[in-house]
């Protein structure tokens, strides 16, 4: 992780791009960082001339770096697990079933993680893109539905569902 200073955080477009890559709204990033959403907006739009303290700017930069690192670690893990088992997979492998959350309440109820559902969905989208590059079939499900993921995966496998 790079050392953050206010100067290297203040590139508004870069900050916004990192936030959007993490799948977060301005408000969600502010919640993750423990600051006011107006501060994040001011960092993304420095031309407005609204001052933000050095501490807040650095906290936002550090928070984004940590979120991107979590995303990278998760994606690396998902790809390494697939690569480890790819040799023993059948010719027509069953789809990899990944959760996708409708809202924060569903994430809070069904996820084992804490945080923002938008970030979890961004990680899922990154995994989908990586698996697509490998030609691996994938399937999304909403955890709030009646069936557990392993039951849904078994049904998908039996029905040949590769959505």
mmCIF file with all atom_site columns, C-alpha atoms in Angstrom:
data_model
loop_
_atom_site.group_PDB
_atom_site.id
_atom_site.type_symbol
_atom_site.label_atom_id
_atom_site.label_alt_id
_atom_site.label_comp_id
_atom_site.label_asym_id
_atom_site.label_entity_id
_atom_site.label_seq_id
_atom_site.pdbx_PDB_ins_code
_atom_site.Cartn_x
_atom_site.Cartn_y
_atom_site.Cartn_z
_atom_site.occupancy
_atom_site.B_iso_or_equiv
_atom_site.pdbx_formal_charge
_atom_site.auth_seq_id
_atom_site.auth_comp_id
_atom_site.auth_asym_id
_atom_site.auth_atom_id
_atom_site.pdbx_PDB_model_num
ATOM 1   C CA . UNK A 1 1   ? 0.000   0.000   0.000   1.00 0.00 ? 1   UNK A CA 1
ATOM 2   C CA . UNK A 1 2   ? 1.345   3.437   -0.871  1.00 0.00 ? 2   UNK A CA 1
ATOM 3   C CA . UNK A 1 3   ? 1.809   6.144   1.724   1.00 0.00 ? 3   UNK A CA 1
ATOM 4   C CA . UNK A 1 4   ? -1.046  8.604   1.429   1.00 0.00 ? 4   UNK A CA 1
ATOM 5   C CA . UNK A 1 5   ? -0.709  12.366  1.543   1.00 0.00 ? 5   UNK A CA 1
ATOM 6   C CA . UNK A 1 6   ? -3.379  14.943  0.864   1.00 0.00 ? 6   UNK A CA 1
ATOM 7   C CA . UNK A 1 7   ? -1.651  15.885  -2.405  1.00 0.00 ? 7   UNK A CA 1
ATOM 8   C CA . UNK A 1 8   ? -1.801  12.401  -3.924  1.00 0.00 ? 8   UNK A CA 1
ATOM 9   C CA . UNK A 1 9   ? -5.412  11.876  -2.841  1.00 0.00 ? 9   UNK A CA 1
ATOM 10  C CA . UNK A 1 10  ? -6.664  15.124  -4.315  1.00 0.00 ? 10  UNK A CA 1
ATOM 11  C CA . UNK A 1 11  ? -6.766  14.008  -7.922  1.00 0.00 ? 11  UNK A CA 1
ATOM 12  C CA . UNK A 1 12  ? -10.548 14.085  -8.069  1.00 0.00 ? 12  UNK A CA 1
ATOM 13  C CA . UNK A 1 13  ? -11.017 11.960  -11.175 1.00 0.00 ? 13  UNK A CA 1
ATOM 14  C CA . UNK A 1 14  ? -8.655  9.276   -9.883  1.00 0.00 ? 14  UNK A CA 1
ATOM 15  C CA . UNK A 1 15  ? -10.426 9.198   -6.527  1.00 0.00 ? 15  UNK A CA 1
ATOM 16  C CA . UNK A 1 16  ? -13.817 8.864   -8.201  1.00 0.00 ? 16  UNK A CA 1
ATOM 17  C CA . UNK A 1 17  ? -12.558 6.109   -10.510 1.00 0.00 ? 17  UNK A CA 1
ATOM 18  C CA . UNK A 1 18  ? -11.222 4.124   -7.532  1.00 0.00 ? 18  UNK A CA 1
ATOM 19  C CA . UNK A 1 19  ? -14.499 4.590   -5.669  1.00 0.00 ? 19  UNK A CA 1
ATOM 20  C CA . UNK A 1 20  ? -16.553 3.461   -8.659  1.00 0.00 ? 20  UNK A CA 1
ATOM 21  C CA . UNK A 1 21  ? -14.267 0.452   -9.210  1.00 0.00 ? 21  UNK A CA 1
ATOM 22  C CA . UNK A 1 22  ? -15.079 -0.549  -5.634  1.00 0.00 ? 22  UNK A CA 1
ATOM 23  C CA . UNK A 1 23  ? -18.782 -0.206  -6.483  1.00 0.00 ? 23  UNK A CA 1
ATOM 24  C CA . UNK A 1 24  ? -19.448 2.449   -3.857  1.00 0.00 ? 24  UNK A CA 1
ATOM 25  C CA . UNK A 1 25  ? -21.522 5.606   -3.895  1.00 0.00 ? 25  UNK A CA 1
ATOM 26  C CA . UNK A 1 26  ? -20.125 8.759   -2.331  1.00 0.00 ? 26  UNK A CA 1
ATOM 27  C CA . UNK A 1 27  ? -22.270 8.118   0.747   1.00 0.00 ? 27  UNK A CA 1
ATOM 28  C CA . UNK A 1 28  ? -21.149 4.496   1.057   1.00 0.00 ? 28  UNK A CA 1
ATOM 29  C CA . UNK A 1 29  ? -17.477 5.443   0.813   1.00 0.00 ? 29  UNK A CA 1
ATOM 30  C CA . UNK A 1 30  ? -17.979 8.129   3.443   1.00 0.00 ? 30  UNK A CA 1
ATOM 31  C CA . UNK A 1 31  ? -19.556 5.537   5.759   1.00 0.00 ? 31  UNK A CA 1
ATOM 32  C CA . UNK A 1 32  ? -16.653 3.140   5.170   1.00 0.00 ? 32  UNK A CA 1
ATOM 33  C CA . UNK A 1 33  ? -14.154 5.925   5.947   1.00 0.00 ? 33  UNK A CA 1
ATOM 34  C CA . UNK A 1 34  ? -16.043 7.388   8.878   1.00 0.00 ? 34  UNK A CA 1
ATOM 35  C CA . UNK A 1 35  ? -16.368 10.844  7.376   1.00 0.00 ? 35  UNK A CA 1
ATOM 36  C CA . UNK A 1 36  ? -19.103 13.040  5.920   1.00 0.00 ? 36  UNK A CA 1
ATOM 37  C CA . UNK A 1 37  ? -20.189 12.465  2.333   1.00 0.00 ? 37  UNK A CA 1
ATOM 38  C CA . UNK A 1 38  ? -19.651 16.181  1.631   1.00 0.00 ? 38  UNK A CA 1
ATOM 39  C CA . UNK A 1 39  ? -15.940 15.649  2.302   1.00 0.00 ? 39  UNK A CA 1
ATOM 40  C CA . UNK A 1 40  ? -15.723 12.820  -0.241  1.00 0.00 ? 40  UNK A CA 1
ATOM 41  C CA . UNK A 1 41  ? -17.638 14.900  -2.787  1.00 0.00 ? 41  UNK A CA 1
ATOM 42  C CA . UNK A 1 42  ? -15.264 17.816  -2.171  1.00 0.00 ? 42  UNK A CA 1
ATOM 43  C CA . UNK A 1 43  ? -12.246 15.577  -2.720  1.00 0.00 ? 43  UNK A CA 1
ATOM 44  C CA . UNK A 1 44  ? -13.700 14.308  -5.994  1.00 0.00 ? 44  UNK A CA 1
ATOM 45  C CA . UNK A 1 45  ? -14.580 17.826  -7.132  1.00 0.00 ? 45  UNK A CA 1
ATOM 46  C CA . UNK A 1 46  ? -11.661 19.994  -5.929  1.00 0.00 ? 46  UNK A CA 1
ATOM 47  C CA . UNK A 1 47  ? -12.553 22.752  -8.418  1.00 0.00 ? 47  UNK A CA 1
ATOM 48  C CA . UNK A 1 48  ? -15.445 23.695  -6.125  1.00 0.00 ? 48  UNK A CA 1
ATOM 49  C CA . UNK A 1 49  ? -12.861 25.081  -3.713  1.00 0.00 ? 49  UNK A CA 1
ATOM 50  C CA . UNK A 1 50  ? -14.292 23.449  -0.563  1.00 0.00 ? 50  UNK A CA 1
ATOM 51  C CA . UNK A 1 51  ? -11.480 22.716  1.865   1.00 0.00 ? 51  UNK A CA 1
ATOM 52  C CA . UNK A 1 52  ? -11.104 19.227  3.319   1.00 0.00 ? 52  UNK A CA 1
ATOM 53  C CA . UNK A 1 53  ? -8.738  18.536  6.200   1.00 0.00 ? 53  UNK A CA 1
ATOM 54  C CA . UNK A 1 54  ? -5.541  16.615  5.572   1.00 0.00 ? 54  UNK A CA 1
ATOM 55  C CA . UNK A 1 55  ? -6.699  13.904  7.997   1.00 0.00 ? 55  UNK A CA 1
ATOM 56  C CA . UNK A 1 56  ? -9.951  13.302  6.124   1.00 0.00 ? 56  UNK A CA 1
ATOM 57  C CA . UNK A 1 57  ? -8.229  13.274  2.729   1.00 0.00 ? 57  UNK A CA 1
ATOM 58  C CA . UNK A 1 58  ? -5.649  10.773  3.949   1.00 0.00 ? 58  UNK A CA 1
ATOM 59  C CA . UNK A 1 59  ? -8.331  8.606   5.615   1.00 0.00 ? 59  UNK A CA 1
ATOM 60  C CA . UNK A 1 60  ? -10.308 8.434   2.352   1.00 0.00 ? 60  UNK A CA 1
ATOM 61  C CA . UNK A 1 61  ? -7.189  7.514   0.386   1.00 0.00 ? 61  UNK A CA 1
ATOM 62  C CA . UNK A 1 62  ? -6.197  4.814   2.867   1.00 0.00 ? 62  UNK A CA 1
ATOM 63  C CA . UNK A 1 63  ? -9.743  3.427   2.936   1.00 0.00 ? 63  UNK A CA 1
ATOM 64  C CA . UNK A 1 64  ? -9.849  3.169   -0.859  1.00 0.00 ? 64  UNK A CA 1
ATOM 65  C CA . UNK A 1 65  ? -6.440  1.488   -0.945  1.00 0.00 ? 65  UNK A CA 1
ATOM 66  C CA . UNK A 1 66  ? -7.621  -1.051  1.628   1.00 0.00 ? 66  UNK A CA 1
ATOM 67  C CA . UNK A 1 67  ? -10.836 -1.744  -0.286  1.00 0.00 ? 67  UNK A CA 1
ATOM 68  C CA . UNK A 1 68  ? -8.932  -2.245  -3.525  1.00 0.00 ? 68  UNK A CA 1
ATOM 69  C CA . UNK A 1 69  ? -6.502  -4.577  -1.772  1.00 0.00 ? 69  UNK A CA 1
ATOM 70  C CA . UNK A 1 70  ? -9.407  -6.627  -0.346  1.00 0.00 ? 70  UNK A CA 1
ATOM 71  C CA . UNK A 1 71  ? -10.874 -6.839  -3.847  1.00 0.00 ? 71  UNK A CA 1
ATOM 72  C CA . UNK A 1 72  ? -7.534  -7.930  -5.321  1.00 0.00 ? 72  UNK A CA 1
ATOM 73  C CA . UNK A 1 73  ? -6.957  -10.582 -2.631  1.00 0.00 ? 73  UNK A CA 1
ATOM 74  C CA . UNK A 1 74  ? -10.462 -11.988 -3.088  1.00 0.00 ? 74  UNK A CA 1
ATOM 75  C CA . UNK A 1 75  ? -10.127 -12.094 -6.863  1.00 0.00 ? 75  UNK A CA 1
ATOM 76  C CA . UNK A 1 76  ? -6.679  -13.719 -6.661  1.00 0.00 ? 76  UNK A CA 1
ATOM 77  C CA . UNK A 1 77  ? -8.041  -16.332 -4.264  1.00 0.00 ? 77  UNK A CA 1
ATOM 78  C CA . UNK A 1 78  ? -11.062 -17.119 -6.472  1.00 0.00 ? 78  UNK A CA 1
ATOM 79  C CA . UNK A 1 79  ? -8.870  -17.513 -9.556  1.00 0.00 ? 79  UNK A CA 1
ATOM 80  C CA . UNK A 1 80  ? -6.287  -19.641 -7.716  1.00 0.00 ? 80  UNK A CA 1
ATOM 81  C CA . UNK A 1 81  ? -8.995  -21.993 -6.419  1.00 0.00 ? 81  UNK A CA 1
ATOM 82  C CA . UNK A 1 82  ? -10.368 -22.374 -9.926  1.00 0.00 ? 82  UNK A CA 1
ATOM 83  C CA . UNK A 1 83  ? -6.904  -22.989 -11.394 1.00 0.00 ? 83  UNK A CA 1
ATOM 84  C CA . UNK A 1 84  ? -6.169  -25.590 -8.707  1.00 0.00 ? 84  UNK A CA 1
ATOM 85  C CA . UNK A 1 85  ? -9.260  -27.600 -9.599  1.00 0.00 ? 85  UNK A CA 1
ATOM 86  C CA . UNK A 1 86  ? -9.365  -26.896 -13.342 1.00 0.00 ? 86  UNK A CA 1
ATOM 87  C CA . UNK A 1 87  ? -7.339  -29.997 -14.161 1.00 0.00 ? 87  UNK A CA 1
ATOM 88  C CA . UNK A 1 88  ? -9.838  -32.303 -12.500 1.00 0.00 ? 88  UNK A CA 1
ATOM 89  C CA . UNK A 1 89  ? -12.948 -30.501 -13.744 1.00 0.00 ? 89  UNK A CA 1
ATOM 90  C CA . UNK A 1 90  ? -15.153 -32.322 -16.195 1.00 0.00 ? 90  UNK A CA 1
ATOM 91  C CA . UNK A 1 91  ? -15.344 -31.237 -19.807 1.00 0.00 ? 91  UNK A CA 1
ATOM 92  C CA . UNK A 1 92  ? -18.624 -29.453 -19.067 1.00 0.00 ? 92  UNK A CA 1
ATOM 93  C CA . UNK A 1 93  ? -18.021 -28.027 -15.593 1.00 0.00 ? 93  UNK A CA 1
ATOM 94  C CA . UNK A 1 94  ? -20.972 -26.878 -13.531 1.00 0.00 ? 94  UNK A CA 1
ATOM 95  C CA . UNK A 1 95  ? -21.291 -23.114 -13.184 1.00 0.00 ? 95  UNK A CA 1
ATOM 96  C CA . UNK A 1 96  ? -19.633 -21.324 -10.324 1.00 0.00 ? 96  UNK A CA 1
ATOM 97  C CA . UNK A 1 97  ? -22.462 -19.863 -8.263  1.00 0.00 ? 97  UNK A CA 1
ATOM 98  C CA . UNK A 1 98  ? -21.820 -16.405 -6.811  1.00 0.00 ? 98  UNK A CA 1
ATOM 99  C CA . UNK A 1 99  ? -23.974 -14.255 -4.535  1.00 0.00 ? 99  UNK A CA 1
ATOM 100 C CA . UNK A 1 100 ? -25.353 -10.909 -5.675  1.00 0.00 ? 100 UNK A CA 1
ATOM 101 C CA . UNK A 1 101 ? -27.186 -8.748  -3.166  1.00 0.00 ? 101 UNK A CA 1
ATOM 102 C CA . UNK A 1 102 ? -30.306 -6.676  -3.823  1.00 0.00 ? 102 UNK A CA 1
ATOM 103 C CA . UNK A 1 103 ? -29.726 -4.253  -0.953  1.00 0.00 ? 103 UNK A CA 1
ATOM 104 C CA . UNK A 1 104 ? -27.877 -3.624  2.296   1.00 0.00 ? 104 UNK A CA 1
ATOM 105 C CA . UNK A 1 105 ? -30.489 -5.443  4.397   1.00 0.00 ? 105 UNK A CA 1
ATOM 106 C CA . UNK A 1 106 ? -30.071 -8.641  2.368   1.00 0.00 ? 106 UNK A CA 1
ATOM 107 C CA . UNK A 1 107 ? -26.276 -8.370  2.635   1.00 0.00 ? 107 UNK A CA 1
ATOM 108 C CA . UNK A 1 108 ? -26.433 -7.822  6.394   1.00 0.00 ? 108 UNK A CA 1
ATOM 109 C CA . UNK A 1 109 ? -28.701 -10.836 6.832   1.00 0.00 ? 109 UNK A CA 1
ATOM 110 C CA . UNK A 1 110 ? -26.991 -13.379 4.573   1.00 0.00 ? 110 UNK A CA 1
ATOM 111 C CA . UNK A 1 111 ? -23.341 -12.387 4.257   1.00 0.00 ? 111 UNK A CA 1
ATOM 112 C CA . UNK A 1 112 ? -20.687 -13.520 6.677   1.00 0.00 ? 112 UNK A CA 1
ATOM 113 C CA . UNK A 1 113 ? -18.826 -10.257 6.041   1.00 0.00 ? 113 UNK A CA 1
ATOM 114 C CA . UNK A 1 114 ? -19.424 -6.758  7.333   1.00 0.00 ? 114 UNK A CA 1
ATOM 115 C CA . UNK A 1 115 ? -19.504 -3.665  5.175   1.00 0.00 ? 115 UNK A CA 1
ATOM 116 C CA . UNK A 1 116 ? -21.317 -2.381  2.149   1.00 0.00 ? 116 UNK A CA 1
ATOM 117 C CA . UNK A 1 117 ? -23.261 -4.625  -0.207  1.00 0.00 ? 117 UNK A CA 1
ATOM 118 C CA . UNK A 1 118 ? -22.174 -2.475  -3.168  1.00 0.00 ? 118 UNK A CA 1
ATOM 119 C CA . UNK A 1 119 ? -18.554 -3.422  -2.513  1.00 0.00 ? 119 UNK A CA 1
ATOM 120 C CA . UNK A 1 120 ? -19.483 -7.111  -2.265  1.00 0.00 ? 120 UNK A CA 1
ATOM 121 C CA . UNK A 1 121 ? -21.306 -6.850  -5.603  1.00 0.00 ? 121 UNK A CA 1
ATOM 122 C CA . UNK A 1 122 ? -18.277 -5.114  -7.156  1.00 0.00 ? 122 UNK A CA 1
ATOM 123 C CA . UNK A 1 123 ? -16.083 -8.037  -6.041  1.00 0.00 ? 123 UNK A CA 1
ATOM 124 C CA . UNK A 1 124 ? -18.604 -10.454 -7.554  1.00 0.00 ? 124 UNK A CA 1
ATOM 125 C CA . UNK A 1 125 ? -18.527 -8.521  -10.844 1.00 0.00 ? 125 UNK A CA 1
ATOM 126 C CA . UNK A 1 126 ? -14.706 -8.650  -10.850 1.00 0.00 ? 126 UNK A CA 1
ATOM 127 C CA . UNK A 1 127 ? -14.822 -12.425 -10.266 1.00 0.00 ? 127 UNK A CA 1
ATOM 128 C CA . UNK A 1 128 ? -17.373 -12.819 -13.059 1.00 0.00 ? 128 UNK A CA 1
ATOM 129 C CA . UNK A 1 129 ? -15.089 -10.951 -15.454 1.00 0.00 ? 129 UNK A CA 1
ATOM 130 C CA . UNK A 1 130 ? -12.081 -13.076 -14.472 1.00 0.00 ? 130 UNK A CA 1
ATOM 131 C CA . UNK A 1 131 ? -14.009 -16.338 -14.830 1.00 0.00 ? 131 UNK A CA 1
ATOM 132 C CA . UNK A 1 132 ? -15.388 -15.155 -18.157 1.00 0.00 ? 132 UNK A CA 1
ATOM 133 C CA . UNK A 1 133 ? -11.793 -14.685 -19.354 1.00 0.00 ? 133 UNK A CA 1
ATOM 134 C CA . UNK A 1 134 ? -11.174 -18.351 -18.472 1.00 0.00 ? 134 UNK A CA 1
ATOM 135 C CA . UNK A 1 135 ? -14.403 -19.433 -20.189 1.00 0.00 ? 135 UNK A CA 1
ATOM 136 C CA . UNK A 1 136 ? -15.824 -20.670 -16.886 1.00 0.00 ? 136 UNK A CA 1
ATOM 137 C CA . UNK A 1 137 ? -19.616 -20.749 -16.631 1.00 0.00 ? 137 UNK A CA 1
ATOM 138 C CA . UNK A 1 138 ? -21.025 -18.672 -13.791 1.00 0.00 ? 138 UNK A CA 1
ATOM 139 C CA . UNK A 1 139 ? -24.401 -18.107 -12.237 1.00 0.00 ? 139 UNK A CA 1
ATOM 140 C CA . UNK A 1 140 ? -25.589 -15.378 -9.881  1.00 0.00 ? 140 UNK A CA 1
ATOM 141 C CA . UNK A 1 141 ? -28.146 -15.834 -7.153  1.00 0.00 ? 141 UNK A CA 1
ATOM 142 C CA . UNK A 1 142 ? -29.839 -13.628 -4.590  1.00 0.00 ? 142 UNK A CA 1
ATOM 143 C CA . UNK A 1 143 ? -29.158 -15.039 -1.105  1.00 0.00 ? 143 UNK A CA 1
ATOM 144 C CA . UNK A 1 144 ? -32.566 -13.888 0.130   1.00 0.00 ? 144 UNK A CA 1
ATOM 145 C CA . UNK A 1 145 ? -34.319 -16.450 -2.021  1.00 0.00 ? 145 UNK A CA 1
ATOM 146 C CA . UNK A 1 146 ? -35.601 -19.634 -0.381  1.00 0.00 ? 146 UNK A CA 1
ATOM 147 C CA . UNK A 1 147 ? -32.880 -21.973 -1.562  1.00 0.00 ? 147 UNK A CA 1
ATOM 148 C CA . UNK A 1 148 ? -29.377 -22.181 -0.131  1.00 0.00 ? 148 UNK A CA 1
ATOM 149 C CA . UNK A 1 149 ? -26.515 -21.618 -2.596  1.00 0.00 ? 149 UNK A CA 1
ATOM 150 C CA . UNK A 1 150 ? -25.312 -25.238 -2.575  1.00 0.00 ? 150 UNK A CA 1
ATOM 151 C CA . UNK A 1 151 ? -28.845 -26.458 -3.355  1.00 0.00 ? 151 UNK A CA 1
ATOM 152 C CA . UNK A 1 152 ? -29.117 -23.966 -6.201  1.00 0.00 ? 152 UNK A CA 1
ATOM 153 C CA . UNK A 1 153 ? -25.708 -25.035 -7.529  1.00 0.00 ? 153 UNK A CA 1
ATOM 154 C CA . UNK A 1 154 ? -26.751 -28.697 -7.444  1.00 0.00 ? 154 UNK A CA 1
ATOM 155 C CA . UNK A 1 155 ? -29.994 -27.905 -9.292  1.00 0.00 ? 155 UNK A CA 1
ATOM 156 C CA . UNK A 1 156 ? -28.060 -25.853 -11.860 1.00 0.00 ? 156 UNK A CA 1
ATOM 157 C CA . UNK A 1 157 ? -25.634 -28.708 -12.368 1.00 0.00 ? 157 UNK A CA 1
ATOM 158 C CA . UNK A 1 158 ? -28.436 -31.222 -12.799 1.00 0.00 ? 158 UNK A CA 1
ATOM 159 C CA . UNK A 1 159 ? -30.369 -29.046 -15.215 1.00 0.00 ? 159 UNK A CA 1
ATOM 160 C CA . UNK A 1 160 ? -27.295 -28.029 -17.222 1.00 0.00 ? 160 UNK A CA 1
ATOM 161 C CA . UNK A 1 161 ? -28.009 -24.381 -16.392 1.00 0.00 ? 161 UNK A CA 1
ATOM 162 C CA . UNK A 1 162 ? -25.039 -22.206 -17.353 1.00 0.00 ? 162 UNK A CA 1
ATOM 163 C CA . UNK A 1 163 ? -26.576 -18.743 -17.253 1.00 0.00 ? 163 UNK A CA 1
#
